[in-house]
CSV table of C-alpha atoms in Angstrom, one decimal:
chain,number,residue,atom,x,y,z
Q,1,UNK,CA,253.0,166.3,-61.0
Q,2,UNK,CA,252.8,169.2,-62.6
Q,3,UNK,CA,249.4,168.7,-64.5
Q,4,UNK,CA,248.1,172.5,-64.6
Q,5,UNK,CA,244.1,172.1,-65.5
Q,6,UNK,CA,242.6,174.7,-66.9
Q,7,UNK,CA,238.8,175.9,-66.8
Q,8,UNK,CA,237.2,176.6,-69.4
Q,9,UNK,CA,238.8,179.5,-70.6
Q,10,UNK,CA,242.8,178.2,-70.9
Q,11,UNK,CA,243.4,181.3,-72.8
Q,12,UNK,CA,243.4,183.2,-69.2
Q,13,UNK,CA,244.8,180.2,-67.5
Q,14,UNK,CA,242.2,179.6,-65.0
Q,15,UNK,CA,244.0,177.2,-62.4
Q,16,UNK,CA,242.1,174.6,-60.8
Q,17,UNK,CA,245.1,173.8,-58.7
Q,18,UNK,CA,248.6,174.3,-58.8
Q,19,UNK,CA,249.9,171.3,-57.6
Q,20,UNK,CA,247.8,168.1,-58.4
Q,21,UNK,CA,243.9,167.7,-60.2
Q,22,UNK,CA,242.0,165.0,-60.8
Q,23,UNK,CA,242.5,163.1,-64.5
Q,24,UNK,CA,239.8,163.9,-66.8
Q,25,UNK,CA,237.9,161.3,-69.0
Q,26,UNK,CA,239.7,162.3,-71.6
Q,27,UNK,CA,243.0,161.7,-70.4
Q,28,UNK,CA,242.1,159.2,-67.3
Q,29,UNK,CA,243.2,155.7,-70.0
Q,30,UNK,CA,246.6,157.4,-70.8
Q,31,UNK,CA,248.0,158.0,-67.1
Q,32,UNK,CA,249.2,154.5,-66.1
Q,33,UNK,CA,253.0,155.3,-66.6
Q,34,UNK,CA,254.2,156.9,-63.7
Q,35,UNK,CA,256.3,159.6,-63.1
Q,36,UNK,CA,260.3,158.4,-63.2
Q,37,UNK,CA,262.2,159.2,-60.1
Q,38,UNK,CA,264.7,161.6,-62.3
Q,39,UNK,CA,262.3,164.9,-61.9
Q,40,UNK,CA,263.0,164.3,-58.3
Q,41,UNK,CA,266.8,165.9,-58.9
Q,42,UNK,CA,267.7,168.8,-60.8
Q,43,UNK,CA,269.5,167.4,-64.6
Q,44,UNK,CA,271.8,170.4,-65.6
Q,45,UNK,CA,271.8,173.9,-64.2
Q,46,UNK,CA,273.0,176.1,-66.9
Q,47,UNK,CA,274.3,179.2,-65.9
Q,48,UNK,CA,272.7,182.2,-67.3
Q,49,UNK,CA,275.2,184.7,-64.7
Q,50,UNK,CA,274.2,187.3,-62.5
Q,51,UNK,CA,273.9,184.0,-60.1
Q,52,UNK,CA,270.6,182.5,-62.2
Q,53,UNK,CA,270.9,178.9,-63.4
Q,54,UNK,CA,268.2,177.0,-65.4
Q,55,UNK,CA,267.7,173.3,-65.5
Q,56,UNK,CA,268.1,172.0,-68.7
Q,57,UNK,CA,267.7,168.2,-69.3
Q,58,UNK,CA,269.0,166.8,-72.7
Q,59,UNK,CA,268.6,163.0,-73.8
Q,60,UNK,CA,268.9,161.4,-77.3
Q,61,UNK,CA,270.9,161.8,-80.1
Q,62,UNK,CA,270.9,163.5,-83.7
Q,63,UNK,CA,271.8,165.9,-86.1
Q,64,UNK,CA,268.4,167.9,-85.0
Q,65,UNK,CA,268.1,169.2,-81.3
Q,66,UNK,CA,264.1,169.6,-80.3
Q,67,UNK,CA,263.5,172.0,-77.5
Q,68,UNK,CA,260.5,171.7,-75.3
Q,69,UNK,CA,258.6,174.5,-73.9
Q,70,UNK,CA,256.0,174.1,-71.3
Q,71,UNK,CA,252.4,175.2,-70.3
Q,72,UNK,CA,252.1,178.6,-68.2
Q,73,UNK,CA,253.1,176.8,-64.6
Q,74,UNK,CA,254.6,173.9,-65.5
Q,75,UNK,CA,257.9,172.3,-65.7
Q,76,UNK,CA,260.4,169.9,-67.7
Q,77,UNK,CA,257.9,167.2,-66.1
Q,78,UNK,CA,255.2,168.1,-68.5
Q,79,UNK,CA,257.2,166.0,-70.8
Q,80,UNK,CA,257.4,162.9,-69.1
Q,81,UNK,CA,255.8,161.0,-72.0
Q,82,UNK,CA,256.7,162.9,-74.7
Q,83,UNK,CA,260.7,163.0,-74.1
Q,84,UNK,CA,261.9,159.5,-74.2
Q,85,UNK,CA,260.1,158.9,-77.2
Q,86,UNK,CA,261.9,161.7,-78.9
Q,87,UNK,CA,264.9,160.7,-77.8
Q,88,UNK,CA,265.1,157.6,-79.9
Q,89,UNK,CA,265.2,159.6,-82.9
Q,90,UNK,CA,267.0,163.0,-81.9
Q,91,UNK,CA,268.5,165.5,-79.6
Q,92,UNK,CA,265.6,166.4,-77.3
Q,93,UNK,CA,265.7,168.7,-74.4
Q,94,UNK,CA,263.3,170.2,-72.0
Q,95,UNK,CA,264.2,172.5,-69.1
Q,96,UNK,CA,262.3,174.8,-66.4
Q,97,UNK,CA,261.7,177.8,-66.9
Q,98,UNK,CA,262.7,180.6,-64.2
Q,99,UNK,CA,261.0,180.3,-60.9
Q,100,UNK,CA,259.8,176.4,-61.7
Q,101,UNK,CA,261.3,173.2,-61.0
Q,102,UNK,CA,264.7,173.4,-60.2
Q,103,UNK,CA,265.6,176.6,-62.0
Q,104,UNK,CA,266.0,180.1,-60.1
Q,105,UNK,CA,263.7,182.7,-59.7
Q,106,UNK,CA,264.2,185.3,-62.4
Q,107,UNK,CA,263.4,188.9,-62.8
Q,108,UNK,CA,260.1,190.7,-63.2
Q,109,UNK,CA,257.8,191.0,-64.1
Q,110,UNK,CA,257.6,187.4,-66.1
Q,111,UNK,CA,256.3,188.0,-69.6
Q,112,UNK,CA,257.0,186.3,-72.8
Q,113,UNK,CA,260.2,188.6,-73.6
Q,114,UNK,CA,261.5,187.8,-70.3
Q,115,UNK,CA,260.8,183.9,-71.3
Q,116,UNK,CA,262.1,184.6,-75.0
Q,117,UNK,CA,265.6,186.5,-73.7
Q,118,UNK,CA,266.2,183.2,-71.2
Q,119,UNK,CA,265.3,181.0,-73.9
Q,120,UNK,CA,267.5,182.6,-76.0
Q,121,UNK,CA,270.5,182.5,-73.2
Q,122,UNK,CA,270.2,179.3,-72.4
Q,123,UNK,CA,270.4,178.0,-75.8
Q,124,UNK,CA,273.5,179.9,-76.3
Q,125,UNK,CA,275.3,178.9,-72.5
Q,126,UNK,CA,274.5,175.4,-73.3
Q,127,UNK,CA,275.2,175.3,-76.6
Q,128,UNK,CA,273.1,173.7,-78.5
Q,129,UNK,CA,273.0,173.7,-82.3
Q,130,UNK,CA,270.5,175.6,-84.1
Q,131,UNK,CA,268.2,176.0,-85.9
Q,132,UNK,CA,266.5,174.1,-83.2
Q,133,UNK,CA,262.7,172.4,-83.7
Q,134,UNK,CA,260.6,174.4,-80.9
Q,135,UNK,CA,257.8,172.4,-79.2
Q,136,UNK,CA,255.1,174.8,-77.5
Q,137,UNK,CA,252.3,173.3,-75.4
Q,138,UNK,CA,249.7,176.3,-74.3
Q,139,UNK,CA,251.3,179.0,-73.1
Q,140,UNK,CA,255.3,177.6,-74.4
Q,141,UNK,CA,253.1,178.1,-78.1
Q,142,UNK,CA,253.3,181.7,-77.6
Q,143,UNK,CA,256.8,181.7,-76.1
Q,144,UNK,CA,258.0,179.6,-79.0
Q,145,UNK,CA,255.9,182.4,-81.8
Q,146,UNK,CA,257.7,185.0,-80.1
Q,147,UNK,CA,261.4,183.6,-80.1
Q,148,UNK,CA,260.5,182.3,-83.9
Q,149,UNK,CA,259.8,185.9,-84.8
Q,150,UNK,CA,263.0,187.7,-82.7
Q,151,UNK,CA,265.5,184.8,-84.0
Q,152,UNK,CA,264.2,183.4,-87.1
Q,153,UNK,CA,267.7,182.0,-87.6
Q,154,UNK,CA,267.3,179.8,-84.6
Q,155,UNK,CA,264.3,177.8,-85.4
Q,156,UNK,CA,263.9,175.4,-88.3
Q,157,UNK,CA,260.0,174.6,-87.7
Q,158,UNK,CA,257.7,174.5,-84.8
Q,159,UNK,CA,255.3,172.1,-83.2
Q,160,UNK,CA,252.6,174.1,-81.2
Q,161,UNK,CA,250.4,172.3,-78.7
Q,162,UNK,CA,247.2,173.5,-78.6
Q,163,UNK,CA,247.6,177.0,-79.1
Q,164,UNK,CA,245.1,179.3,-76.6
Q,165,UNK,CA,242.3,180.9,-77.7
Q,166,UNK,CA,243.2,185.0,-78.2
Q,167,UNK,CA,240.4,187.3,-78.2
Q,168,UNK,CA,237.9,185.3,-76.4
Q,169,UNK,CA,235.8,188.5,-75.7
Q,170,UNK,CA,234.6,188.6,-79.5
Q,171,UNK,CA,233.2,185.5,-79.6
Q,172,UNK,CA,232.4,184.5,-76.0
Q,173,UNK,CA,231.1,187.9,-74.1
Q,174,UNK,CA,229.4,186.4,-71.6
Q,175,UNK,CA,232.5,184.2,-70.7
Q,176,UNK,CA,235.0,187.1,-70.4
Q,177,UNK,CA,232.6,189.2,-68.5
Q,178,UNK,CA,232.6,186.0,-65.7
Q,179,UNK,CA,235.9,185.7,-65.9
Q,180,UNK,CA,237.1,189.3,-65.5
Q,181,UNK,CA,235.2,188.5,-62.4
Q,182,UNK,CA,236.5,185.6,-61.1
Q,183,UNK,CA,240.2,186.9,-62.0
Q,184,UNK,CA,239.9,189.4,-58.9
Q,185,UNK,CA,239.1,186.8,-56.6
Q,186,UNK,CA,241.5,184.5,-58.3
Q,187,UNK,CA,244.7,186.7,-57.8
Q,188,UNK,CA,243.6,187.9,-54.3
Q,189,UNK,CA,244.0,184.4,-53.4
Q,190,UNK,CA,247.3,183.8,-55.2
Q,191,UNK,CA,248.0,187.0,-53.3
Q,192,UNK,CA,247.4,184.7,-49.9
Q,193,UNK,CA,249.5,182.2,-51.4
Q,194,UNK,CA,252.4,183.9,-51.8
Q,195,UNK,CA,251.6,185.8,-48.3
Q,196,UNK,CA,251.7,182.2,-46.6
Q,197,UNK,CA,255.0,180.6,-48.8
Q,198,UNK,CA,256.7,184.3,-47.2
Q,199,UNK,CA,256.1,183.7,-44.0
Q,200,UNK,CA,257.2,179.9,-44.2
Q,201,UNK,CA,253.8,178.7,-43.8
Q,202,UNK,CA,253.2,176.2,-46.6
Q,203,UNK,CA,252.2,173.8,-46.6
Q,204,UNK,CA,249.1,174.8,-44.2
Q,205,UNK,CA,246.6,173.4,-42.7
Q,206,UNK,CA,244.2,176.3,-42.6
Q,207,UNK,CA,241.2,175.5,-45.0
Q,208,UNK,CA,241.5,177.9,-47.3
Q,209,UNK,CA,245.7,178.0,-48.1
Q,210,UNK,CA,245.6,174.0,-47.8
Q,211,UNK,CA,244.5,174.1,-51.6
Q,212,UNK,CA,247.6,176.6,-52.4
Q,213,UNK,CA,249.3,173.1,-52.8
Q,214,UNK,CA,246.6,170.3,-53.3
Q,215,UNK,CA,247.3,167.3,-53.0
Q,216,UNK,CA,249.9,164.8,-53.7
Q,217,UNK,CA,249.6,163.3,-57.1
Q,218,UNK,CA,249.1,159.3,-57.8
Q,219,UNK,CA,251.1,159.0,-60.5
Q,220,UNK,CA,254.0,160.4,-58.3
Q,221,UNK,CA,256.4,158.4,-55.6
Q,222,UNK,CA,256.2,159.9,-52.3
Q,223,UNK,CA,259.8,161.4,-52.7
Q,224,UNK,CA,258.9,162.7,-56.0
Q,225,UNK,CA,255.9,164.4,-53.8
Q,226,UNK,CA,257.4,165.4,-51.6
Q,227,UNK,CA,260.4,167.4,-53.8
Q,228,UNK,CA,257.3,168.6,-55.6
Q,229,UNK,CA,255.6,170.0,-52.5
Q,230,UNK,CA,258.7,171.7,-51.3
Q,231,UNK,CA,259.5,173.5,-54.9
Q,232,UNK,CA,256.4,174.9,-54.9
Q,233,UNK,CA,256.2,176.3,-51.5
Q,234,UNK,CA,258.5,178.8,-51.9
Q,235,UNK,CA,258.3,182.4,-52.5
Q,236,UNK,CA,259.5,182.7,-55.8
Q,237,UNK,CA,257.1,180.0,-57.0
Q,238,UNK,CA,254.2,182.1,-55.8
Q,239,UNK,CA,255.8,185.7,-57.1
Q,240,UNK,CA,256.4,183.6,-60.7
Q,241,UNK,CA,253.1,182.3,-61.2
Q,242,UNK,CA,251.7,185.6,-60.0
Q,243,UNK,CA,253.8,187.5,-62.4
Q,244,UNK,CA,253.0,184.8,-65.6
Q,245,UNK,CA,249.6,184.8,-64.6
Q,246,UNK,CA,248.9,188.6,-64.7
Q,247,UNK,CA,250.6,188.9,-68.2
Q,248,UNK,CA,248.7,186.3,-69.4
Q,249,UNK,CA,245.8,188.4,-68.8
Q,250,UNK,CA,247.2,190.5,-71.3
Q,251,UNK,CA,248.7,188.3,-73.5
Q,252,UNK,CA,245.7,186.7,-74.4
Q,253,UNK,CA,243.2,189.1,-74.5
Q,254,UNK,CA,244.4,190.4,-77.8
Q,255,UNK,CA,244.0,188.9,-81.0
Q,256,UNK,CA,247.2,187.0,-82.9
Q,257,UNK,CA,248.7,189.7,-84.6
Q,258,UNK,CA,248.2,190.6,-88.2
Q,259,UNK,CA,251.3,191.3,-88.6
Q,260,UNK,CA,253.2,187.8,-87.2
Q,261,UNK,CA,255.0,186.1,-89.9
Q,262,UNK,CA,256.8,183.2,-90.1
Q,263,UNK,CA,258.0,183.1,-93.4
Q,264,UNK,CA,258.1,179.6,-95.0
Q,265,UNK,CA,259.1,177.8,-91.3
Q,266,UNK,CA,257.6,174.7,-91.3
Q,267,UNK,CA,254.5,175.1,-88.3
Q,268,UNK,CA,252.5,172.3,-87.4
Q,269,UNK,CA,249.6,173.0,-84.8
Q,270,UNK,CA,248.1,170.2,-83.0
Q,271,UNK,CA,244.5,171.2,-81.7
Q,272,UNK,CA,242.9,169.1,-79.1
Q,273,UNK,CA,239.3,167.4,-79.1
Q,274,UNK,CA,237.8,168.5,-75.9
Q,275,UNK,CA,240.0,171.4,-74.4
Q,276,UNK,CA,236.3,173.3,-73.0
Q,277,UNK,CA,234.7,169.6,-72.3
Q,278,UNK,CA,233.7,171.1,-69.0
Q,279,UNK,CA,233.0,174.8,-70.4
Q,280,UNK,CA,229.0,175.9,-69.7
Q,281,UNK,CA,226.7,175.1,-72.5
Q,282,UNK,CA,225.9,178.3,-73.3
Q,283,UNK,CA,230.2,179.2,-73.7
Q,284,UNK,CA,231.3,176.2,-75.6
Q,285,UNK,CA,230.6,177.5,-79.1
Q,286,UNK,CA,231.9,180.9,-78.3
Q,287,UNK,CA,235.3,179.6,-77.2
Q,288,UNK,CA,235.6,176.8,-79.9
Q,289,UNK,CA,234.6,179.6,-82.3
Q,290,UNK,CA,237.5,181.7,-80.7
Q,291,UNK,CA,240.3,178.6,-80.3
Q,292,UNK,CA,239.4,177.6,-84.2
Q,293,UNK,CA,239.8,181.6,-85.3
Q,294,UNK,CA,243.1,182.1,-83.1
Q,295,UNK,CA,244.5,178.7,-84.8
Q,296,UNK,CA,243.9,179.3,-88.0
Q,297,UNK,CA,245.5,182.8,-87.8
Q,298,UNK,CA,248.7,180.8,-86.5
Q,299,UNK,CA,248.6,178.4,-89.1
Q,300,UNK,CA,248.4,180.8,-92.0
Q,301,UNK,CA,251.3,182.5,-90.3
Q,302,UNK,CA,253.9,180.3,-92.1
Q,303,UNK,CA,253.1,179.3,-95.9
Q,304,UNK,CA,254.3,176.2,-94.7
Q,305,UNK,CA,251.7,175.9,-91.7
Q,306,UNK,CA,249.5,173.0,-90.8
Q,307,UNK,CA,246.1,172.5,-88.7
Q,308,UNK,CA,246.2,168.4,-87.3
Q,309,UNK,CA,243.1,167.9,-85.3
Q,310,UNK,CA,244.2,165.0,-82.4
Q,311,UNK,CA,240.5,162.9,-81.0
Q,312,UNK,CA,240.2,161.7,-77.6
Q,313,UNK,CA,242.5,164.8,-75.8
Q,314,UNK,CA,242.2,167.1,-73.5
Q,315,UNK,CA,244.3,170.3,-73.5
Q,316,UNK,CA,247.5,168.4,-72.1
Q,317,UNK,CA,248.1,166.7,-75.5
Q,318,UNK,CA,251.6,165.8,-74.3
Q,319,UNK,CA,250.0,163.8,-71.8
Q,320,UNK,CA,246.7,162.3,-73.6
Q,321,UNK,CA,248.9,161.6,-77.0
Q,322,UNK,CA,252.3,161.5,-76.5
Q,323,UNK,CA,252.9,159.7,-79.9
Q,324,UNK,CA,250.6,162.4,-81.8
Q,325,UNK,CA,253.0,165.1,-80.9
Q,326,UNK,CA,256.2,162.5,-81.6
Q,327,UNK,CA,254.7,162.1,-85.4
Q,328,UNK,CA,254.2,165.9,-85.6
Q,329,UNK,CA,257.5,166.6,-84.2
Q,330,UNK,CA,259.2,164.2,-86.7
Q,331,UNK,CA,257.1,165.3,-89.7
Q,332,UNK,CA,258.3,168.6,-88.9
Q,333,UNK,CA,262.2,167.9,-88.6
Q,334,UNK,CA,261.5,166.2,-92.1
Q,335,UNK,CA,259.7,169.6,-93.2
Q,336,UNK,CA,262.8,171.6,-91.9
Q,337,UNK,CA,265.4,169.0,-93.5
Q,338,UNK,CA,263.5,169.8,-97.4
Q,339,UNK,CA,263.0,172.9,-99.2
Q,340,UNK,CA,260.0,175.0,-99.5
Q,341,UNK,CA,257.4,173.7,-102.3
């Protein structure tokens, strides 16, 4: 459930498929637990007013609450490894952002302010205790940079997942050029997607809209599936991925900003082994070359930043290595517990 696979350009969140995708070598040995039952429900809807909720669900215990932030299109279920191991040693909570899972559709378009101003609300309606320890995988790294540098006061370190490459153009022409390419084709059929979930018509049987959906995942129960395949055939699921999809565009076409600062905030990045495995020989060095530049730049962000290189994963660390991000994740509550050197 929920396993977003990304081509080989994640920066631009190329989607394989929305709903499930195939394990990859890398992460084919680490799949056996299944999916609990619990993602089947909402946990807590937290009310954000003017009728939106957001599902937020807490486990654990501690003087430290972690918050988990997701990939582009994924949910609290992206977590599914990660947050009961976490919550044997604090206060962990995941939750789904507007339009995914179990929360309501929010308003548009869906950049990263609109994710940093929900983030920001529901830590405040739910009342958890800052400063918080903000986990980013993918996408939730740049969700988690920005609400790090609007409330500095909330966040006592961060754990960032695999950070995106940013300015892939500059080191990988040839790549963008394709993908600018394949974007117009990509969003027209996201377009029919959304077209289809409007009228009602998901899941289809026509060829072309039966891979809106894909198919049901292994790892999954067939009620968990089937909650699955109903979230995402609505309409808002379709205008939220469109809308997080298109900014992302953006978002990641420019280079980490010279400016970002995070002080002394204890930052730990965790970079994968083989996120562009299945890249084209002749693009793999570019977009290393352009991952390794952008991570670097978010390391030396914070004086207190750090560059921890994780074998044997694919971009879905959370997944692949569920212990590698518990150890970074405790490191940096130990980080945000002692004063700078």
């Amino acid at each position: 459930m929920n396993r977003t696979y990304l081509k080989a350009g994640p920066a631009l969140l190329l989607v394989a498929m929305l709903g499930h995708a195939q394990a990859n070598d890398a992460s084919a040995t680490t799949m056996s637990q299944r999916l609990p039952d619990t993602y089947a429900q909402p946990a807590k809807r937290v009310d954000l007013g003017h009728g939106r909720q957001l599902n937020l669900r807490c486990s654990g215990s501690g003087p430290q609450t972690v918050m988990l932030e997701a990939g582009a299109i994924a949910d609290s279920s992206t977590w599914y490894r990660v947050q009961p191991l976490l919550a044997a040693r604090a206060r962990v909570c995941a939750y789904d952002r507007a339009g995914f899972g179990f929360s309501s559709e929010g308003p548009m378009p869906r950049d990263l302010d609109a994710d940093v101003a929900d983030l920001h609300a529901l830590i405040r309606r739910a009342g958890l205790g800052t400063p918080l320890v903000l986990v980013g995988h993918s996408l939730g790294s740049n969700i988690v940079r920005r609400y790090a540098s609007r409330y500095p006061a909330d966040v006592g370190a961060m754990v960032l997942l695999d950070p995106p490459a940013q300015d892939i153009g500059r080191f990988a022409p040839a790549w963008q050029k394709d993908e600018d390419t394949l974007s117009v084709q990509r969003f027209a059929f996201l377009h029919r997607c959304e077209a289809a979930a409007q009228k009602h018509a998901l899941p289809s049987s026509d060829p072309e809209l039966s891979h809106c959906l894909g198919g049901p995942d292994p790892h999954a129960s067939g009620r968990l599936n089937a909650v699955n395949l109903s979230l995402k055939s609505r309409p808002a699921f379709w205008r939220t991925v469109l809308s997080v999809l298109q900014d992302n565009v953006q978002v990641f076409r420019q280079p980490v900003s010279a400016s970002e600062s995070h002080g002394s905030t204890p930052l730990i990045v965790l970079s994968a082994a083989n996120t562009y495995a299945d890249a084209l020989p002749r693009d793999r060095k570019g977009l290393e070359e352009a991952r390794a530049h952008t991570q670097a730049q978010i390391v030396a962000s914070s004086s207190r930043g750090r560059l921890v290189q994780v074998p044997d994963t694919s971009h879905d660390i959370q997944i692949d290595q569920p212990e590698a991000v518990v150890k970074a994740v405790e490191q940096a509550m130990r980080m945000a517990r002692s004063s700078p050197e």
